PDB file of C-alpha atoms and ligand atoms in Angstrom:
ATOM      1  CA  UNK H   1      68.733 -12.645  91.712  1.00 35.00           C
ATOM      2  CA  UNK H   2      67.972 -14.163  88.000  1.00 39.00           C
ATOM      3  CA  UNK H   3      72.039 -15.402  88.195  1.00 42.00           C
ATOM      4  CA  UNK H   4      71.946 -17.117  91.558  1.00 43.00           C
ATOM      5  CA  UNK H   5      68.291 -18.938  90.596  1.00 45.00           C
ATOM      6  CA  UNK H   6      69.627 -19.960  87.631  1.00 47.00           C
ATOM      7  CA  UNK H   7      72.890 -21.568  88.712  1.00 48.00           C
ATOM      8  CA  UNK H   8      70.474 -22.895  91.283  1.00 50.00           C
ATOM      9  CA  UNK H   9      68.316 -25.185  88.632  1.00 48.00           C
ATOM     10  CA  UNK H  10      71.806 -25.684  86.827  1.00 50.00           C
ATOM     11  CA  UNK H  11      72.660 -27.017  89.822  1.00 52.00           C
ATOM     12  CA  UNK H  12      69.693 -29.555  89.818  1.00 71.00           C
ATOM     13  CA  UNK H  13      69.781 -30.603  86.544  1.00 89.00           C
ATOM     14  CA  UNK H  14      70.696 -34.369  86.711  1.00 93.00           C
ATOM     15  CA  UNK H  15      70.707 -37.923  84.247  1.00 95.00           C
ATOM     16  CA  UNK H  16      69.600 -41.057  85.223  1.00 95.00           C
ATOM     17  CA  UNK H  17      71.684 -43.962  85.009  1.00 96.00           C
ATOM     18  CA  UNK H  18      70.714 -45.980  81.877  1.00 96.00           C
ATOM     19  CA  UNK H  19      68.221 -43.203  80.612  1.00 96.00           C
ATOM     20  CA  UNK H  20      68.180 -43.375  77.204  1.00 96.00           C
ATOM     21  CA  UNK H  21      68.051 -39.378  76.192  1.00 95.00           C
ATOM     22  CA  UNK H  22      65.383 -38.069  73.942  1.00 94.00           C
ATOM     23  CA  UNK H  23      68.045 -36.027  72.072  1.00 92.00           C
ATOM     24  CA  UNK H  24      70.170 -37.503  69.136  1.00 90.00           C
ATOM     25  CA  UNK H  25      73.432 -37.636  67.672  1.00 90.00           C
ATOM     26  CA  UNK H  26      72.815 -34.929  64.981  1.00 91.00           C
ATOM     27  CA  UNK H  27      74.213 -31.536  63.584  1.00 91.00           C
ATOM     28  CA  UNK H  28      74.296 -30.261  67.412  1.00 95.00           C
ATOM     29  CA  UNK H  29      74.791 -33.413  70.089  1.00 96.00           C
ATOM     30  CA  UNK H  30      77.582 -35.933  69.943  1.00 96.00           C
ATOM     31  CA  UNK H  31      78.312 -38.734  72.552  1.00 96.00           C
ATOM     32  CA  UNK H  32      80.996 -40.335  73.767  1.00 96.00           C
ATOM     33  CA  UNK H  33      81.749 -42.849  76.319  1.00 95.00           C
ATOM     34  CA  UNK H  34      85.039 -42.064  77.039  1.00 95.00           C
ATOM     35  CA  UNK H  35      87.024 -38.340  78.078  1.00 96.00           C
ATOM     36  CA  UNK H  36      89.741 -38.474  76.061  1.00 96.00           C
ATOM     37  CA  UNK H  37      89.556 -35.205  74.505  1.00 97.00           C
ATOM     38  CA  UNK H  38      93.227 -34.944  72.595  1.00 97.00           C
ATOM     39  CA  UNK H  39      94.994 -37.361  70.508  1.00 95.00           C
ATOM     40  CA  UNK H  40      97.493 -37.780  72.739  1.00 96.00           C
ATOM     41  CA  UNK H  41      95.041 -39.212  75.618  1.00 96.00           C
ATOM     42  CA  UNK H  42      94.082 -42.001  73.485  1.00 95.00           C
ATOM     43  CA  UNK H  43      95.831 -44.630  74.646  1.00 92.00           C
ATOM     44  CA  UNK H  44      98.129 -46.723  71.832  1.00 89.00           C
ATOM     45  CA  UNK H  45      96.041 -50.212  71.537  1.00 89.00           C
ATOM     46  CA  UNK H  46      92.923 -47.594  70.561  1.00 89.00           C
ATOM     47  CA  UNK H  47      94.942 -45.822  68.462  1.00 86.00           C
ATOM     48  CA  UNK H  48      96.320 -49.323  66.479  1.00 87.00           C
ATOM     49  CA  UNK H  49      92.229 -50.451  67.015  1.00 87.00           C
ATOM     50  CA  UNK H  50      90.736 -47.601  65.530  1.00 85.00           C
ATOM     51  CA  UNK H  51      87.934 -48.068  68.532  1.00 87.00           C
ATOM     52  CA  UNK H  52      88.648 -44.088  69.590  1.00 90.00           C
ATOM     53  CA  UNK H  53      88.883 -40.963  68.471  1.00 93.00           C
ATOM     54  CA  UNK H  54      89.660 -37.347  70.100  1.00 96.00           C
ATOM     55  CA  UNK H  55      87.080 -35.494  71.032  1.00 97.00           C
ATOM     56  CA  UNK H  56      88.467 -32.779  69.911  1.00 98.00           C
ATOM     57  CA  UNK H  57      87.544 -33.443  66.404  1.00 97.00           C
ATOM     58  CA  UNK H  58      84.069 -33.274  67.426  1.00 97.00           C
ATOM     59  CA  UNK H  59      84.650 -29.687  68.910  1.00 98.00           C
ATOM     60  CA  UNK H  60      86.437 -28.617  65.795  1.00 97.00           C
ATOM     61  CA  UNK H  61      83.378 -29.541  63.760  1.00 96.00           C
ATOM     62  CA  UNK H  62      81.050 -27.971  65.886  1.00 96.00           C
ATOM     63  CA  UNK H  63      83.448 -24.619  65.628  1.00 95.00           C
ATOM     64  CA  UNK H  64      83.365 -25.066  62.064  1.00 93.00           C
ATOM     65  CA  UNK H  65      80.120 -25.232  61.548  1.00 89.00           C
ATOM     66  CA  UNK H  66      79.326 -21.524  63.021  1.00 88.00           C
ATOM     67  CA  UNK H  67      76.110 -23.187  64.840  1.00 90.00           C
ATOM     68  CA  UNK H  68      77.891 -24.771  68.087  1.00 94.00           C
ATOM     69  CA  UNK H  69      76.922 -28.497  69.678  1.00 96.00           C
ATOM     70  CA  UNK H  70      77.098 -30.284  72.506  1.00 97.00           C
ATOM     71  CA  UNK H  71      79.762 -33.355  73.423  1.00 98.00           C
ATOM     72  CA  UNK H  72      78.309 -35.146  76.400  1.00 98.00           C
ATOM     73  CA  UNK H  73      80.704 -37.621  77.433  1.00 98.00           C
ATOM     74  CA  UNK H  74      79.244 -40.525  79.429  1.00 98.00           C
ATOM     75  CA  UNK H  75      76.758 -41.156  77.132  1.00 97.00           C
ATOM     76  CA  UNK H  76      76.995 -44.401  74.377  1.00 96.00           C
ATOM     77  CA  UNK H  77      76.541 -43.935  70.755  1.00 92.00           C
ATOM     78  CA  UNK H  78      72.731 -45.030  71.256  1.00 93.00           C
ATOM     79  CA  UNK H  79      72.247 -42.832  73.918  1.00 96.00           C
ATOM     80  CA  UNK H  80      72.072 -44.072  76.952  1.00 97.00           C
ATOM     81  CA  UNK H  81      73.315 -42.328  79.852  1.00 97.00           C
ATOM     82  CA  UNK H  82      76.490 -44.041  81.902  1.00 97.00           C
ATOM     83  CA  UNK H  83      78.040 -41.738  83.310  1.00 97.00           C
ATOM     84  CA  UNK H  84      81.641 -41.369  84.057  1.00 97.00           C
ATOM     85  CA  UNK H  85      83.145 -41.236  87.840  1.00 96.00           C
ATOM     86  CA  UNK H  86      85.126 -38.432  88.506  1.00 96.00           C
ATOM     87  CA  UNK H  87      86.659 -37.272  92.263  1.00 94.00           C
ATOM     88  CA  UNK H  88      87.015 -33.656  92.871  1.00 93.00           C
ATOM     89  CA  UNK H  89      90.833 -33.797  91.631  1.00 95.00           C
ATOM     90  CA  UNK H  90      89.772 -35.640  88.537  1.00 96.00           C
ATOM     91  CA  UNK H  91      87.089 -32.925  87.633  1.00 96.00           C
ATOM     92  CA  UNK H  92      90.181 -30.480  88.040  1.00 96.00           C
ATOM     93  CA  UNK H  93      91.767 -32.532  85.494  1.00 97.00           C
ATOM     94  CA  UNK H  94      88.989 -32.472  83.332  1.00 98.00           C
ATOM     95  CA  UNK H  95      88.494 -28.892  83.233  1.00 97.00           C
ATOM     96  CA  UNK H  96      92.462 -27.780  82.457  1.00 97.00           C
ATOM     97  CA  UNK H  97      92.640 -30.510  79.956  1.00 98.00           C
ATOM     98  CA  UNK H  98      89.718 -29.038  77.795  1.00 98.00           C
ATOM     99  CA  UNK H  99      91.250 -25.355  77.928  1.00 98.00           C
ATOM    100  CA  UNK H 100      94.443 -26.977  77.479  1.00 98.00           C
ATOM    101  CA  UNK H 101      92.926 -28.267  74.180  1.00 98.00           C
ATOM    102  CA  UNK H 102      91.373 -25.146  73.001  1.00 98.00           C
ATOM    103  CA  UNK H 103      94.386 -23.662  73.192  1.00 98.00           C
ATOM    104  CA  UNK H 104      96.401 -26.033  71.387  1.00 98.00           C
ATOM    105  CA  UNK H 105      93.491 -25.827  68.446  1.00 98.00           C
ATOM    106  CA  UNK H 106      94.754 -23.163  65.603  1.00 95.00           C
ATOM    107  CA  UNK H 107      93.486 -19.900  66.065  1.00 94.00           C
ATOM    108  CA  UNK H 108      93.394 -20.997  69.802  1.00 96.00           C
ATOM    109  CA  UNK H 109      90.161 -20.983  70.940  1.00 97.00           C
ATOM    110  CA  UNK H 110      88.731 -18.224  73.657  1.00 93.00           C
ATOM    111  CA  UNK H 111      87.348 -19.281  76.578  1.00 95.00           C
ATOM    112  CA  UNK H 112      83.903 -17.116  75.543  1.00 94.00           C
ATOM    113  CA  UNK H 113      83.599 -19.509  72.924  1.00 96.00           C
ATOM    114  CA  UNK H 114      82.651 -22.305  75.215  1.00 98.00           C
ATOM    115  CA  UNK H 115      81.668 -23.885  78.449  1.00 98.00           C
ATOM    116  CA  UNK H 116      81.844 -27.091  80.301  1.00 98.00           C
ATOM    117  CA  UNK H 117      78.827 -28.571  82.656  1.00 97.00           C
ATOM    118  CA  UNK H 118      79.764 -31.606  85.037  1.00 96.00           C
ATOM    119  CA  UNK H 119      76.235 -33.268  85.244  1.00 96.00           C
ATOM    120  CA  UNK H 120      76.116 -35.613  88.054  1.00 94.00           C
ATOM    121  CA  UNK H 121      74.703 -39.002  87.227  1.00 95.00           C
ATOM    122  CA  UNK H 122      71.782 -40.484  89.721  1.00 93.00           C
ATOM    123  CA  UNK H 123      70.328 -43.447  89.845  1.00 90.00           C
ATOM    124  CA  UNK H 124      66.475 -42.302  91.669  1.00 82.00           C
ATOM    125  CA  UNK H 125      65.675 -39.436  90.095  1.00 77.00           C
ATOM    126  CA  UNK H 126      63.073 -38.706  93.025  1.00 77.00           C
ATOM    127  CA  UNK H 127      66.668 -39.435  95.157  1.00 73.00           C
ATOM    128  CA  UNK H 128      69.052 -37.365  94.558  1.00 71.00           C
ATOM    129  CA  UNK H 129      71.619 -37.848  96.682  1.00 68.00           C
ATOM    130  CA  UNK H 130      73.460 -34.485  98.105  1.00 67.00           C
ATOM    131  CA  UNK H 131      77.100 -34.295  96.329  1.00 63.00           C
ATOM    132  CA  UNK H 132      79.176 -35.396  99.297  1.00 62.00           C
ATOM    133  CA  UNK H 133      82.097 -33.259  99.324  1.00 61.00           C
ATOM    134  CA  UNK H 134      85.218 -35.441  99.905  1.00 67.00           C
ATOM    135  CA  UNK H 135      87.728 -33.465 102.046  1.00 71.00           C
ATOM    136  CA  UNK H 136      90.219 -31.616  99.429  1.00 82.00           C
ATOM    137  CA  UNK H 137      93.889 -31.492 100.193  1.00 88.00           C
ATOM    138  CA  UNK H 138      95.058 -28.064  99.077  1.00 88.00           C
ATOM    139  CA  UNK H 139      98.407 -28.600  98.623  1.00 90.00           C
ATOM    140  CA  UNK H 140      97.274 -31.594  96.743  1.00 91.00           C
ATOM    141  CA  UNK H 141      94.690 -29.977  94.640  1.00 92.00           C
ATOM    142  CA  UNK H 142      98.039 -27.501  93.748  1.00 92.00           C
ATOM    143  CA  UNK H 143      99.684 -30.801  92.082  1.00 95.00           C
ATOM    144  CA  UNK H 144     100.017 -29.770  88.274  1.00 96.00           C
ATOM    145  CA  UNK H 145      98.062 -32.625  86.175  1.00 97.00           C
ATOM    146  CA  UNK H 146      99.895 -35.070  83.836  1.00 97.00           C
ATOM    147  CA  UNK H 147      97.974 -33.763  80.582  1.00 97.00           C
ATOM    148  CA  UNK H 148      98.448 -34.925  77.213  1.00 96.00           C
ATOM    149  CA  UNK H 149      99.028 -38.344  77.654  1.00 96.00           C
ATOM    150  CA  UNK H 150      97.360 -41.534  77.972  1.00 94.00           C
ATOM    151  CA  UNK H 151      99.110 -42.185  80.978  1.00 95.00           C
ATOM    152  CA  UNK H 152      97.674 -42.149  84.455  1.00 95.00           C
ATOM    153  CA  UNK H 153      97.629 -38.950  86.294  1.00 97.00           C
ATOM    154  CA  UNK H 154      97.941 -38.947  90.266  1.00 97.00           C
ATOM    155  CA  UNK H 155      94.458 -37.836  90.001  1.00 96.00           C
ATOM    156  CA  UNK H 156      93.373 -41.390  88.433  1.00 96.00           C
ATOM    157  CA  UNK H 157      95.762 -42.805  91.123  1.00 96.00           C
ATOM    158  CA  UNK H 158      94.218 -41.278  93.586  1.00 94.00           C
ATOM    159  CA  UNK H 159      90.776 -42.685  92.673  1.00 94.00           C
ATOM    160  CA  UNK H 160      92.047 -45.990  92.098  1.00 94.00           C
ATOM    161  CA  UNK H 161      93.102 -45.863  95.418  1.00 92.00           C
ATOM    162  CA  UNK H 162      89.769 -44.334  96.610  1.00 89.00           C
ATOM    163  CA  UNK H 163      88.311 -47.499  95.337  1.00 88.00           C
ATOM    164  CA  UNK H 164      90.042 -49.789  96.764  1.00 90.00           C
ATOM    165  CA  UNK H 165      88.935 -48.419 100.024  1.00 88.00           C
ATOM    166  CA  UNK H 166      85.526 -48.841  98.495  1.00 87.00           C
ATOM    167  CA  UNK H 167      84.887 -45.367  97.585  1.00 87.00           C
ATOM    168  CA  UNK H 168      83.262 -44.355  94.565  1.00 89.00           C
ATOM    169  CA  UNK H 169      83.043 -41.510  93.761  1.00 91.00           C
ATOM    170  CA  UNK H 170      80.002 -39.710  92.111  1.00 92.00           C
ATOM    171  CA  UNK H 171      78.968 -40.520  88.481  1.00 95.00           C
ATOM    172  CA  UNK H 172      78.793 -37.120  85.672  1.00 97.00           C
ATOM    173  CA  UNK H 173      78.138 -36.314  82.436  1.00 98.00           C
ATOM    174  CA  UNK H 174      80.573 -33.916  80.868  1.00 98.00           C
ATOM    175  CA  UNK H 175      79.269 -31.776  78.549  1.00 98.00           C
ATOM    176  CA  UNK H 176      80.567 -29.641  76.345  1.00 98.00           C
ATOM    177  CA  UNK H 177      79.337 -26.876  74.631  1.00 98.00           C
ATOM    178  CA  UNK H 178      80.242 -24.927  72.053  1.00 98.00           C
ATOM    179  CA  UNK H 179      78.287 -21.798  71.603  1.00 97.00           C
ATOM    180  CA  UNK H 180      77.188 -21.084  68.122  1.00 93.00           C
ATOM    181  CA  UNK H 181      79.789 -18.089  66.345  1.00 89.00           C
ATOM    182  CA  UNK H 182      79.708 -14.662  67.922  1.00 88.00           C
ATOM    183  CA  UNK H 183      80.223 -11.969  64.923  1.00 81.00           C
ATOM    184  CA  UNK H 184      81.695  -9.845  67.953  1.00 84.00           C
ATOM    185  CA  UNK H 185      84.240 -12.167  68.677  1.00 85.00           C
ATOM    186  CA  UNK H 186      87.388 -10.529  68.194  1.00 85.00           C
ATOM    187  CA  UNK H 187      88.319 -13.921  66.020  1.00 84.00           C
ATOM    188  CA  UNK H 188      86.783 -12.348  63.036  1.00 80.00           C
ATOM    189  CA  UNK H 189      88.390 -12.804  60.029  1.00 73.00           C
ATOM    190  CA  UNK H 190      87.276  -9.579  58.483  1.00 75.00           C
ATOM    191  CA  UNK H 191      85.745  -6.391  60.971  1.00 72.00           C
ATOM    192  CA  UNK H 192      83.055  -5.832  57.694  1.00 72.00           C
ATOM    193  CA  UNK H 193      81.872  -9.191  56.843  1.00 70.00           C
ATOM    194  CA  UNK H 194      82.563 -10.878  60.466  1.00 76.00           C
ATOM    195  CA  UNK H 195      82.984 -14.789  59.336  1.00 81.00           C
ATOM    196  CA  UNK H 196      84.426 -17.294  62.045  1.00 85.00           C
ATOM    197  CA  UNK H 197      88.212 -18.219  61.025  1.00 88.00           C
ATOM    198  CA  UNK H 198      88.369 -22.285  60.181  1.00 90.00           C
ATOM    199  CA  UNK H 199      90.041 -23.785  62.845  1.00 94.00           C
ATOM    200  CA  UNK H 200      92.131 -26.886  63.107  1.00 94.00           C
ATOM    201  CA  UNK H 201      91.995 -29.183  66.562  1.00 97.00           C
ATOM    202  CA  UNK H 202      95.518 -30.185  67.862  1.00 97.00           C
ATOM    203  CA  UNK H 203      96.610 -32.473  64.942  1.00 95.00           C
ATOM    204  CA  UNK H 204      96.331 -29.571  62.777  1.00 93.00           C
ATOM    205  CA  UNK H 205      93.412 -30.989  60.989  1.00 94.00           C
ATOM    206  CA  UNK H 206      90.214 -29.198  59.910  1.00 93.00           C
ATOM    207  CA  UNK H 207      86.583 -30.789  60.441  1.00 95.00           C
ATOM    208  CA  UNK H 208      83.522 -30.066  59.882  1.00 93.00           C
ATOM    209  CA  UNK H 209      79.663 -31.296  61.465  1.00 92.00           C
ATOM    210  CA  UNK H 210      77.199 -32.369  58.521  1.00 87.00           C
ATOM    211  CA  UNK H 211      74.262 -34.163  59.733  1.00 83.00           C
ATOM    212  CA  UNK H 212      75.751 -37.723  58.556  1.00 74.00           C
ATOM    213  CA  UNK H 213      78.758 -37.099  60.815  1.00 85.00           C
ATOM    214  CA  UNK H 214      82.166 -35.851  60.766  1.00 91.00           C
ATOM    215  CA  UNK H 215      84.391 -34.804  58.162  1.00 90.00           C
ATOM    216  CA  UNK H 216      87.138 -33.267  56.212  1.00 92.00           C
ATOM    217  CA  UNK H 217      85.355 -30.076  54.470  1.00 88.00           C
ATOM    218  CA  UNK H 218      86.772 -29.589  50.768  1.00 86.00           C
ATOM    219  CA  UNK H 219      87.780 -25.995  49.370  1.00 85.00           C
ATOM    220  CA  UNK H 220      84.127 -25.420  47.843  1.00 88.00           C
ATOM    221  CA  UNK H 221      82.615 -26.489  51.477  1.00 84.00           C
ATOM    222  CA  UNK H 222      84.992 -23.651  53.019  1.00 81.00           C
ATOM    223  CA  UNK H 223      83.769 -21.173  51.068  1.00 85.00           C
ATOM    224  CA  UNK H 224      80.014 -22.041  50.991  1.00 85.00           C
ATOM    225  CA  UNK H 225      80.537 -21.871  55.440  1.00 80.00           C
ATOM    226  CA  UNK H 226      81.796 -18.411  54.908  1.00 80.00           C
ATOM    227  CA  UNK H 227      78.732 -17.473  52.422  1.00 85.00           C
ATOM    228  CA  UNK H 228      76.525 -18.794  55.139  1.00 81.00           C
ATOM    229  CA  UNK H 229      78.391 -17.149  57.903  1.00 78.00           C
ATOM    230  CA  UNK H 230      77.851 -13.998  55.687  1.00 81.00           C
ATOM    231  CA  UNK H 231      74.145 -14.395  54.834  1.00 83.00           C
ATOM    232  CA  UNK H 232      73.600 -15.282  59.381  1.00 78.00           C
ATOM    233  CA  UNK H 233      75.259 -11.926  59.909  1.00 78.00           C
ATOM    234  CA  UNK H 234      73.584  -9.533  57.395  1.00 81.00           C
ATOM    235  CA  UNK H 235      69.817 -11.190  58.191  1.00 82.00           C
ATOM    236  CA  UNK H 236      71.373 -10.582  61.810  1.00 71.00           C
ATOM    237  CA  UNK H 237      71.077  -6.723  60.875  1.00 56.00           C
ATOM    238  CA  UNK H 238      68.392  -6.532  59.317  1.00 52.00           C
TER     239      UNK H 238
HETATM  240 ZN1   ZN F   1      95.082 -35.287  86.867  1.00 75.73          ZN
END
């Protein structure tokens, strides 16, 4: 089956630790070494610091644009792969805080409109080591997560304490993607002339990805992303 064979090389995809990838910040790809994907993970010396800012920002650009992108988080601003540890509860977390973003952005974004890949992190690439699975506690696992803050969550806890008993757990990318806009996509500002809506991430600001970063888009920018929206969709036909 094409599906299973496929989720099979997904499966195998890997980074190596201190790789420096061939891919680079552009239009498409953004990195980040940290997972903070709202502004109300970042934690309040950052903030004062300037030295972070949400992810989600990032995401709204990419949205904005009508192409898509990648965020890999784990990854430093020049590239090189670090990786970030994550237990199985932690991966949890990771994956309900980024729909928990989405839907906080306005429209709210639908889940066809992205996907996230946990990448594990090696440090042999001709050794990769199997993904131990550490024993899952299901009642545990039912714990709601402490999203939205900067504070520890028992998940974060509960690898702190992991690591004190000198167990670390594995080391992943996170990757998110943003597909590029679906005309179908019942977010369609007009059923003729399908254009994406322009979204705004949780702090009710609007972004958009030019090739020299992120930023603001002015009225005349709005409208030119709608003409170009239009022009994608009519060659589309064609
Ligand atoms: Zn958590």
């Amino acid at each position: 089956m094409a599906s299973s064979s496929e989720s099979n090389a997904l499966k195998r995809r890997v980074y190596v630790k201190g790789e420096r990838l061939t891919i680079e910040e552009d239009l498409l790809h953004e990195f980040k070494g940290h997972r903070n994907f709202s502004k109300d993970d970042i934690p309040q010396a950052a903030i004062i610091n300037r030295t972070q800012r949400p992810i989600s920002r990032n995401l709204c650009g990419f949205l904005n644009t009508g192409v898509g992108g990648v965020v890999y988080c784990g990854v430093t601003d020049g590239g090189e792969v670090q990786g970030i540890r994550l237990t199985n509860y932690q991966k949890d977390h990771v994956l309900l805080s980024v729909q928990d973003l989405f839907s906080r952005f306005e429209p709210p974004v639908d889940s066809s409109m992205y996907t996230v890949h946990l990448v594990p992190v090696v440090t042999d690439v001709n050794h990769i080591p199997e993904i131990t699975a550490h024993p899952i506690d299901l009642e545990q696992r039912n714990t709601p997560h402490l999203l939205r803050t900067s504070k520890y969550c028992w998940c974060d806890r509960d690898a702190s304490a992991q690591h004190d008993f000198g167990m670390l757990p594995p080391l992943y990318v996170i990757e998110i993607e943003v597909f590029p806009w679906d005309p179908e996509c019942k977010l369609s500002v007009t059923p003729t002339t399908p254009i994406h809506p322009l979204f705004c991430n949780e702090e009710r600001l609007y972004f958009i990805r030019r090739l020299g970063g992120l930023h603001q888009p002015s009225l005349e920018e709005v409208i030119q992303l709608a003409e170009a929206d239009t022009a994608r969709y009519h060659t589309r036909k064609e």
